[in-house]
Amino acid sequence: CTGQSNMEFPVSRHPDVKWNTGMLNEAEELKDADYPEIRLFHVKHQLAHEGELDDCEGEWLVCNPKNLYDFSAVGFVFGRKLYKELKMPVGLIQSTWGGTHAESWTKLDVMKKNPLYADVLKDFALEGVKQQKNYCKVPATLWNGMIHPILGYTIKGNIWYQGESNVGRHETYAERLADMVQLWRKEWGLGELPFYFAEIAPYAYGGTQQEKAAYLREAQFRAQSLIPNSGMISTNDLVEPYEMYNIHPRNKTKVGQRLSYLALNLTYGLKQIHCFGPQYKSWTAKGSEAWVSFDHLEMGICRNYDLRGFEVAGEDRVFHPADKVWLHWQTNEVVISSEKVSHPVSVRYCFHDFQIGTMIGGNELPTIPFRTDNW
């Protein structure tokens, strides 16, 4: 269970911590937390600037409410769901650090050989030792200190929640994430280990109508095509309006559950568990309407009214919120129009830093944000 602060976000903060904020419905989750056959290992924060380490601090603990203080909420829910469905012991290793770049989790040799990382290595070279405390900008430090020491464990796969710290550097994120996964798989030596990850949640990075995070989410979605045996879950519907300026939304239960759906379906073969929400496939203009088709609509969508989150643009490339959205059930196409657009040339769905959509698949999984243009 790896990544930055949203994977690090705990089930329950220790009572001695004054800002005692754990996951949503924390008390209810802790009532279902005694599982002797689920074991927890939390790698303590450890930076390594000079090279790879072979050891780290941590201990295996039995899963119970006491030991879940400061353990990953997403990881716990993921593991509990696997245990309940598979009826076999589950081990969870948490190696996380809030605010970290993906490059911090990648081996330095990988980056030195690739011009893709010239910006990161240039910044590192310029700042040198002065940046050592700024762990999130130092490449390889967390690979060295928090991944390399646990390579000896035989693992089944990895779940990952990271990306917020790469917002603004989306152009190469998909390739960099693919490089990281390739490195991890090579070094673990256990084949093409599953890699399942969470889309970053809606958050107002300086304003609701900006698109910096939207581009990063788009890169995350594209990363699936570069990483074999991978999958991404959407979190678009798991944030409340009052969490617009909270980069750590508290609904971690559904994040963990959705990641478990990927593992149960794709890794363990439980095909009755649906793991993908609607994904944009193609679109066509018919007069003043945009007709959009989607993949993964085997169970349809759960509503054909109040479908919010869609925008449409004409030849002036100015987007307007759709004022009419309806489902053409015979073909499962969504028909979108705006009175301000006579001839649509592009459609977007929740393509902003913070925008929550209402199009949910029949399996209760949300539509992944998208755009049909490349402006």
Short mmCIF file of C-alpha atoms in Angstrom, two decimals:
data_model
loop_
_atom_site.label_atom_id
_atom_site.label_comp_id
_atom_site.label_asym_id
_atom_site.label_seq_id
_atom_site.Cartn_x
_atom_site.Cartn_y
_atom_site.Cartn_z
CA CYS A 1 0.00 0.00 0.00
CA THR A 2 2.06 2.90 -1.32
CA GLY A 3 1.90 6.56 -2.29
CA GLN A 4 1.47 9.90 -0.60
CA SER A 5 -0.89 11.34 1.99
CA ASN A 6 -4.23 9.99 0.76
CA MET A 7 -2.85 6.47 1.06
CA GLU A 8 -1.22 7.47 4.35
CA PHE A 9 -4.52 8.89 5.70
CA PRO A 10 -5.25 6.76 8.78
CA VAL A 11 -8.24 4.76 9.93
CA SER A 12 -8.07 6.54 13.28
CA ARG A 13 -5.75 9.14 14.69
CA HIS A 14 -4.29 8.34 18.08
CA PRO A 15 -6.31 9.96 20.92
CA ASP A 16 -3.25 11.97 21.94
CA VAL A 17 -3.22 13.73 18.56
CA LYS A 18 -5.11 17.01 18.99
CA TRP A 19 -6.38 17.23 15.40
CA ASN A 20 -8.01 13.82 15.74
CA THR A 21 -9.35 13.27 12.23
CA GLY A 22 -9.67 9.77 10.90
CA MET A 23 -11.69 8.30 8.07
CA LEU A 24 -15.40 8.91 7.53
CA ASN A 25 -17.56 6.76 9.84
CA GLU A 26 -14.45 5.91 11.84
CA ALA A 27 -16.37 4.47 14.81
CA GLU A 28 -18.38 2.12 12.59
CA GLU A 29 -15.28 0.98 10.71
CA LEU A 30 -13.49 0.18 13.96
CA LYS A 31 -16.38 -2.06 15.04
CA ASP A 32 -15.40 -4.30 12.12
CA ALA A 33 -11.65 -4.26 12.65
CA ASP A 34 -10.73 -7.38 14.64
CA TYR A 35 -9.10 -9.76 12.18
CA PRO A 36 -6.27 -11.93 13.54
CA GLU A 37 -5.61 -13.27 10.04
CA ILE A 38 -4.96 -9.78 8.68
CA ARG A 39 -1.50 -8.51 9.58
CA LEU A 40 -0.17 -4.98 9.29
CA PHE A 41 3.36 -3.74 8.66
CA HIS A 42 3.90 0.03 8.61
CA VAL A 43 7.29 1.12 7.25
CA LYS A 44 8.44 4.11 9.28
CA HIS A 45 9.49 7.24 7.41
CA GLN A 46 13.08 6.93 6.29
CA LEU A 47 15.03 9.02 3.77
CA ALA A 48 18.16 7.74 2.08
CA HIS A 49 20.10 10.19 -0.07
CA GLU A 50 23.35 8.30 -0.51
CA GLY A 51 22.13 4.93 -1.75
CA GLU A 52 19.81 1.97 -1.24
CA LEU A 53 19.18 0.68 2.28
CA ASP A 54 18.57 -2.94 3.18
CA ASP A 55 16.61 -2.45 6.39
CA CYS A 56 13.81 -0.34 7.81
CA GLU A 57 11.89 0.10 11.05
CA GLY A 58 8.51 -1.56 11.53
CA GLU A 59 6.86 -4.66 12.95
CA TRP A 60 4.07 -7.02 11.99
CA LEU A 61 0.92 -6.34 14.01
CA VAL A 62 -2.43 -8.10 14.25
CA CYS A 63 -5.28 -6.11 12.73
CA ASN A 64 -7.41 -4.69 15.56
CA PRO A 65 -8.71 -1.22 16.51
CA LYS A 66 -5.67 -0.42 18.66
CA ASN A 67 -3.17 -1.28 15.94
CA LEU A 68 -5.11 0.64 13.30
CA TYR A 69 -4.13 3.98 14.81
CA ASP A 70 -2.19 5.69 12.03
CA PHE A 71 -2.51 2.76 9.61
CA SER A 72 -3.71 3.44 6.06
CA ALA A 73 -7.52 3.60 5.88
CA VAL A 74 -7.48 2.71 2.17
CA GLY A 75 -5.12 -0.20 2.82
CA PHE A 76 -7.18 -1.52 5.72
CA VAL A 77 -10.48 -1.48 3.81
CA PHE A 78 -8.79 -3.07 0.79
CA GLY A 79 -7.33 -5.88 2.87
CA ARG A 80 -10.53 -6.48 4.84
CA LYS A 81 -12.53 -6.88 1.64
CA LEU A 82 -10.00 -9.33 0.22
CA TYR A 83 -10.08 -11.33 3.43
CA LYS A 84 -13.87 -11.54 3.48
CA GLU A 85 -14.12 -12.61 -0.15
CA LEU A 86 -11.12 -14.94 -0.39
CA LYS A 87 -11.24 -16.46 3.12
CA MET A 88 -7.45 -16.46 3.38
CA PRO A 89 -4.88 -14.55 5.44
CA VAL A 90 -3.91 -11.13 4.16
CA GLY A 91 -0.72 -9.19 4.84
CA LEU A 92 -0.63 -5.43 4.28
CA ILE A 93 2.60 -3.46 3.99
CA GLN A 94 2.21 0.31 4.13
CA SER A 95 5.06 2.39 2.72
CA THR A 96 3.84 5.97 2.33
CA TRP A 97 4.90 9.58 2.79
CA GLY A 98 2.68 12.61 2.30
CA GLY A 99 3.61 15.27 -0.23
CA THR A 100 5.97 13.09 -2.26
CA HIS A 101 6.60 13.18 -5.98
CA ALA A 102 6.50 9.98 -8.00
CA GLU A 103 10.18 10.55 -8.78
CA SER A 104 11.04 10.12 -5.09
CA TRP A 105 9.93 6.49 -5.38
CA THR A 106 12.07 5.72 -8.45
CA LYS A 107 15.66 4.56 -8.60
CA LEU A 108 18.19 7.24 -9.49
CA ASP A 109 19.87 5.07 -12.17
CA VAL A 110 16.57 4.86 -14.05
CA MET A 111 16.28 8.63 -14.18
CA LYS A 112 19.93 9.32 -15.06
CA LYS A 113 19.59 7.26 -18.23
CA ASN A 114 16.45 9.01 -19.44
CA PRO A 115 16.16 12.62 -20.70
CA LEU A 116 12.54 12.53 -19.53
CA TYR A 117 13.86 13.35 -16.03
CA ALA A 118 16.15 16.23 -16.99
CA ASP A 119 14.05 18.73 -15.05
CA VAL A 120 14.10 16.73 -11.83
CA LEU A 121 17.82 15.97 -12.01
CA LYS A 122 18.65 19.57 -12.88
CA ASP A 123 16.79 20.87 -9.85
CA PHE A 124 18.47 18.26 -7.67
CA ALA A 125 21.92 19.15 -8.97
CA LEU A 126 21.36 22.86 -8.47
CA GLU A 127 20.11 22.54 -4.92
CA GLY A 128 22.29 19.65 -3.81
CA VAL A 129 22.53 18.98 -0.10
CA LYS A 130 20.38 22.02 0.75
CA GLN A 131 17.32 20.15 -0.48
CA GLN A 132 17.87 17.03 1.57
CA LYS A 133 15.17 17.97 4.07
CA ASN A 134 12.73 18.70 1.26
CA TYR A 135 12.14 15.00 0.64
CA CYS A 136 9.34 15.48 -1.88
CA LYS A 137 11.72 17.12 -4.35
CA VAL A 138 14.64 14.76 -3.95
CA PRO A 139 14.59 11.90 -6.47
CA ALA A 140 15.10 8.31 -5.34
CA THR A 141 15.18 9.02 -1.59
CA LEU A 142 12.06 6.98 -0.84
CA TRP A 143 12.97 4.21 -3.24
CA ASN A 144 16.26 3.96 -1.38
CA GLY A 145 14.82 4.18 2.12
CA MET A 146 11.28 2.75 2.01
CA ILE A 147 10.94 0.41 -0.99
CA HIS A 148 14.35 -1.22 -1.40
CA PRO A 149 14.35 -2.51 2.23
CA ILE A 150 11.09 -4.47 1.68
CA LEU A 151 12.02 -6.13 -1.64
CA GLY A 152 12.61 -9.38 0.25
CA TYR A 153 8.90 -9.84 0.90
CA THR A 154 6.94 -12.02 -1.49
CA ILE A 155 4.03 -9.79 -2.43
CA LYS A 156 0.96 -10.38 -4.58
CA GLY A 157 0.54 -6.84 -5.89
CA ASN A 158 0.52 -3.15 -5.16
CA ILE A 159 -2.09 -0.45 -4.58
CA TRP A 160 -1.01 3.14 -5.11
CA TYR A 161 -2.57 6.53 -4.33
CA GLN A 162 -0.36 9.42 -5.43
CA GLY A 163 -0.36 12.26 -7.91
CA GLU A 164 -1.33 15.39 -6.04
CA SER A 165 2.32 16.45 -5.77
CA ASN A 166 2.79 15.98 -9.53
CA VAL A 167 -0.07 18.34 -10.42
CA GLY A 168 1.36 20.96 -12.76
CA ARG A 169 3.80 18.44 -14.25
CA HIS A 170 1.29 16.23 -15.98
CA GLU A 171 2.91 16.02 -19.41
CA THR A 172 5.22 13.14 -18.52
CA TYR A 173 3.47 11.70 -15.47
CA ALA A 174 2.12 8.61 -17.26
CA GLU A 175 5.57 7.69 -18.55
CA ARG A 176 7.21 8.33 -15.18
CA LEU A 177 4.66 6.19 -13.37
CA ALA A 178 5.19 3.42 -15.92
CA ASP A 179 8.96 3.63 -15.37
CA MET A 180 8.45 3.34 -11.60
CA VAL A 181 6.23 0.29 -11.94
CA GLN A 182 8.63 -1.38 -14.37
CA LEU A 183 11.47 -0.78 -11.91
CA TRP A 184 9.54 -2.17 -8.96
CA ARG A 185 8.54 -5.29 -10.88
CA LYS A 186 12.08 -5.89 -12.08
CA GLU A 187 13.60 -5.44 -8.62
CA TRP A 188 10.96 -7.56 -6.87
CA GLY A 189 11.54 -10.36 -9.37
CA LEU A 190 8.00 -11.72 -9.05
CA GLY A 191 6.80 -11.16 -12.57
CA GLU A 192 4.20 -8.68 -13.78
CA LEU A 193 2.80 -7.83 -10.36
CA PRO A 194 -0.66 -6.18 -10.42
CA PHE A 195 -0.58 -2.41 -10.01
CA TYR A 196 -3.89 -0.81 -9.07
CA PHE A 197 -4.16 2.89 -8.35
CA ALA A 198 -6.57 5.66 -7.41
CA GLU A 199 -7.36 8.73 -9.47
CA ILE A 200 -6.65 11.90 -7.48
CA ALA A 201 -9.82 13.33 -5.95
CA PRO A 202 -11.48 16.65 -6.80
CA TYR A 203 -9.71 19.53 -5.04
CA ALA A 204 -9.59 23.26 -5.77
CA TYR A 205 -5.94 23.85 -6.65
CA GLY A 206 -6.35 27.63 -6.57
CA GLY A 207 -9.84 27.81 -8.08
CA THR A 208 -12.71 25.57 -9.16
CA GLN A 209 -12.46 26.39 -12.87
CA GLN A 210 -8.79 25.58 -13.26
CA GLU A 211 -7.72 22.38 -14.98
CA LYS A 212 -4.30 21.52 -13.53
CA ALA A 213 -5.60 18.47 -11.68
CA ALA A 214 -7.79 17.48 -14.64
CA TYR A 215 -4.68 17.09 -16.80
CA LEU A 216 -3.04 14.94 -14.12
CA ARG A 217 -6.11 12.71 -13.92
CA GLU A 218 -6.02 12.38 -17.69
CA ALA A 219 -2.38 11.30 -17.44
CA GLN A 220 -3.30 8.77 -14.76
CA PHE A 221 -5.95 7.28 -17.01
CA ARG A 222 -3.44 7.09 -19.88
CA ALA A 223 -0.91 5.35 -17.64
CA GLN A 224 -3.10 2.25 -17.71
CA SER A 225 -2.27 1.81 -21.40
CA LEU A 226 1.46 1.99 -20.62
CA ILE A 227 1.45 -0.32 -17.60
CA PRO A 228 0.44 -3.94 -18.28
CA ASN A 229 -1.69 -5.62 -15.61
CA SER A 230 -2.83 -2.30 -14.12
CA GLY A 231 -6.09 -0.53 -13.41
CA MET A 232 -7.37 2.80 -12.11
CA ILE A 233 -10.41 3.57 -9.99
CA SER A 234 -12.21 6.92 -10.06
CA THR A 235 -12.83 8.99 -6.93
CA ASN A 236 -14.86 11.73 -8.61
CA ASP A 237 -17.99 11.07 -6.53
CA LEU A 238 -16.26 10.52 -3.18
CA VAL A 239 -15.85 14.17 -2.20
CA GLU A 240 -18.45 16.40 -0.57
CA PRO A 241 -18.89 20.04 -1.70
CA TYR A 242 -17.59 21.23 1.68
CA GLU A 243 -14.32 19.39 1.00
CA MET A 244 -13.46 21.62 -1.95
CA TYR A 245 -10.37 22.90 -0.15
CA ASN A 246 -9.57 19.66 1.67
CA ILE A 247 -7.00 17.65 -0.24
CA HIS A 248 -7.72 14.71 2.08
CA PRO A 249 -11.40 13.78 1.63
CA ARG A 250 -12.48 11.45 4.44
CA ASN A 251 -14.43 8.85 2.44
CA LYS A 252 -11.66 6.31 2.26
CA THR A 253 -13.96 3.29 2.60
CA LYS A 254 -15.11 3.38 -1.00
CA VAL A 255 -11.60 4.07 -2.26
CA GLY A 256 -10.35 0.89 -0.59
CA GLN A 257 -13.39 -1.07 -1.73
CA ARG A 258 -13.00 -0.01 -5.34
CA LEU A 259 -9.34 -0.95 -5.36
CA SER A 260 -10.34 -4.33 -3.96
CA TYR A 261 -12.83 -4.79 -6.81
CA LEU A 262 -9.93 -4.52 -9.27
CA ALA A 263 -7.91 -7.11 -7.39
CA LEU A 264 -10.80 -9.49 -6.84
CA ASN A 265 -11.89 -9.37 -10.48
CA LEU A 266 -8.61 -9.09 -12.37
CA THR A 267 -6.19 -10.90 -10.03
CA TYR A 268 -8.38 -13.44 -8.23
CA GLY A 269 -10.88 -14.11 -11.02
CA LEU A 270 -14.12 -13.14 -9.25
CA LYS A 271 -15.72 -11.83 -12.44
CA GLN A 272 -19.09 -11.29 -10.75
CA ILE A 273 -17.53 -8.31 -8.98
CA HIS A 274 -17.66 -5.39 -11.41
CA CYS A 275 -14.61 -3.16 -11.18
CA PHE A 276 -14.92 -0.51 -13.91
CA GLY A 277 -17.23 2.48 -14.15
CA PRO A 278 -18.23 4.14 -17.43
CA GLN A 279 -15.29 5.30 -19.56
CA TYR A 280 -15.45 7.60 -22.55
CA LYS A 281 -15.27 5.74 -25.89
CA SER A 282 -16.26 8.05 -28.75
CA TRP A 283 -18.64 10.80 -29.78
CA THR A 284 -20.34 12.33 -32.79
CA ALA A 285 -22.17 15.58 -33.50
CA LYS A 286 -25.75 15.42 -34.71
CA GLY A 287 -26.96 18.93 -35.36
CA SER A 288 -26.82 20.81 -32.08
CA GLU A 289 -26.41 17.61 -30.04
CA ALA A 290 -23.32 15.64 -29.01
CA TRP A 291 -23.90 11.88 -28.83
CA VAL A 292 -21.35 10.24 -26.55
CA SER A 293 -20.74 6.52 -26.18
CA PHE A 294 -19.01 4.76 -23.30
CA ASP A 295 -17.23 1.53 -22.49
CA HIS A 296 -18.20 -0.53 -19.43
CA LEU A 297 -21.92 0.08 -19.59
CA GLU A 298 -22.75 -3.61 -19.26
CA MET A 299 -25.11 -2.70 -16.42
CA GLY A 300 -26.20 0.61 -17.94
CA ILE A 301 -26.26 3.75 -15.84
CA CYS A 302 -28.19 4.14 -12.62
CA ARG A 303 -30.12 7.27 -13.63
CA ASN A 304 -31.27 9.04 -16.78
CA TYR A 305 -32.04 12.41 -15.20
CA ASP A 306 -30.06 15.20 -13.50
CA LEU A 307 -26.84 14.15 -15.22
CA ARG A 308 -24.48 16.94 -14.15
CA GLY A 309 -20.85 17.56 -15.01
CA PHE A 310 -21.04 17.77 -18.81
CA GLU A 311 -19.89 20.77 -20.84
CA VAL A 312 -19.97 21.38 -24.57
CA ALA A 313 -18.05 23.81 -26.81
CA GLY A 314 -18.62 25.15 -30.30
CA GLU A 315 -16.14 26.36 -32.88
CA ASP A 316 -15.17 29.26 -30.62
CA ARG A 317 -13.80 26.68 -28.13
CA VAL A 318 -15.74 28.23 -25.28
CA PHE A 319 -17.28 25.62 -23.00
CA HIS A 320 -20.80 25.96 -21.63
CA PRO A 321 -22.50 23.73 -19.07
CA ALA A 322 -24.92 21.37 -20.77
CA ASP A 323 -28.51 22.38 -20.16
CA LYS A 324 -29.92 19.14 -21.51
CA VAL A 325 -28.49 15.67 -20.96
CA TRP A 326 -30.43 12.49 -21.58
CA LEU A 327 -29.80 8.80 -22.13
CA HIS A 328 -30.68 7.20 -25.46
CA TRP A 329 -31.31 3.84 -23.86
CA GLN A 330 -31.58 1.92 -27.13
CA THR A 331 -27.86 2.54 -27.82
CA ASN A 332 -26.68 3.53 -24.33
CA GLU A 333 -25.44 6.86 -25.69
CA VAL A 334 -25.63 10.04 -23.66
CA VAL A 335 -26.99 13.00 -25.62
CA ILE A 336 -25.68 16.43 -24.58
CA SER A 337 -26.59 19.93 -25.74
CA SER A 338 -26.48 23.58 -24.75
CA GLU A 339 -28.66 26.37 -26.07
CA LYS A 340 -25.48 28.45 -26.40
CA VAL A 341 -23.81 25.94 -28.77
CA SER A 342 -25.38 25.43 -32.19
CA HIS A 343 -22.75 23.00 -33.47
CA PRO A 344 -20.67 21.13 -30.84
CA VAL A 345 -17.02 20.43 -31.54
CA SER A 346 -15.98 19.10 -28.11
CA VAL A 347 -17.42 17.60 -24.94
CA ARG A 348 -15.93 17.53 -21.46
CA TYR A 349 -17.02 15.83 -18.27
CA CYS A 350 -15.81 17.04 -14.86
CA PHE A 351 -12.66 18.37 -16.48
CA HIS A 352 -11.82 20.86 -13.74
CA ASP A 353 -9.79 20.78 -10.54
CA PHE A 354 -12.97 20.47 -8.50
CA GLN A 355 -16.14 19.24 -10.16
CA ILE A 356 -18.34 16.39 -9.01
CA GLY A 357 -20.41 14.58 -11.62
CA THR A 358 -23.57 12.54 -11.22
CA MET A 359 -23.23 9.98 -14.02
CA ILE A 360 -22.88 6.66 -12.21
CA GLY A 361 -22.82 3.21 -13.79
CA GLY A 362 -25.37 0.57 -12.91
CA ASN A 363 -22.63 -0.99 -10.76
CA GLU A 364 -22.54 2.24 -8.70
CA LEU A 365 -19.11 3.20 -10.03
CA PRO A 366 -18.64 6.76 -11.37
CA THR A 367 -17.86 7.94 -14.86
CA ILE A 368 -14.18 8.80 -15.26
CA PRO A 369 -13.64 12.50 -16.11
CA PHE A 370 -12.67 13.10 -19.74
CA ARG A 371 -12.39 15.52 -22.64
CA THR A 372 -12.77 14.90 -26.38
CA ASP A 373 -10.43 17.76 -27.42
CA ASN A 374 -6.69 18.28 -27.07
CA TRP A 375 -6.61 22.08 -26.76
#
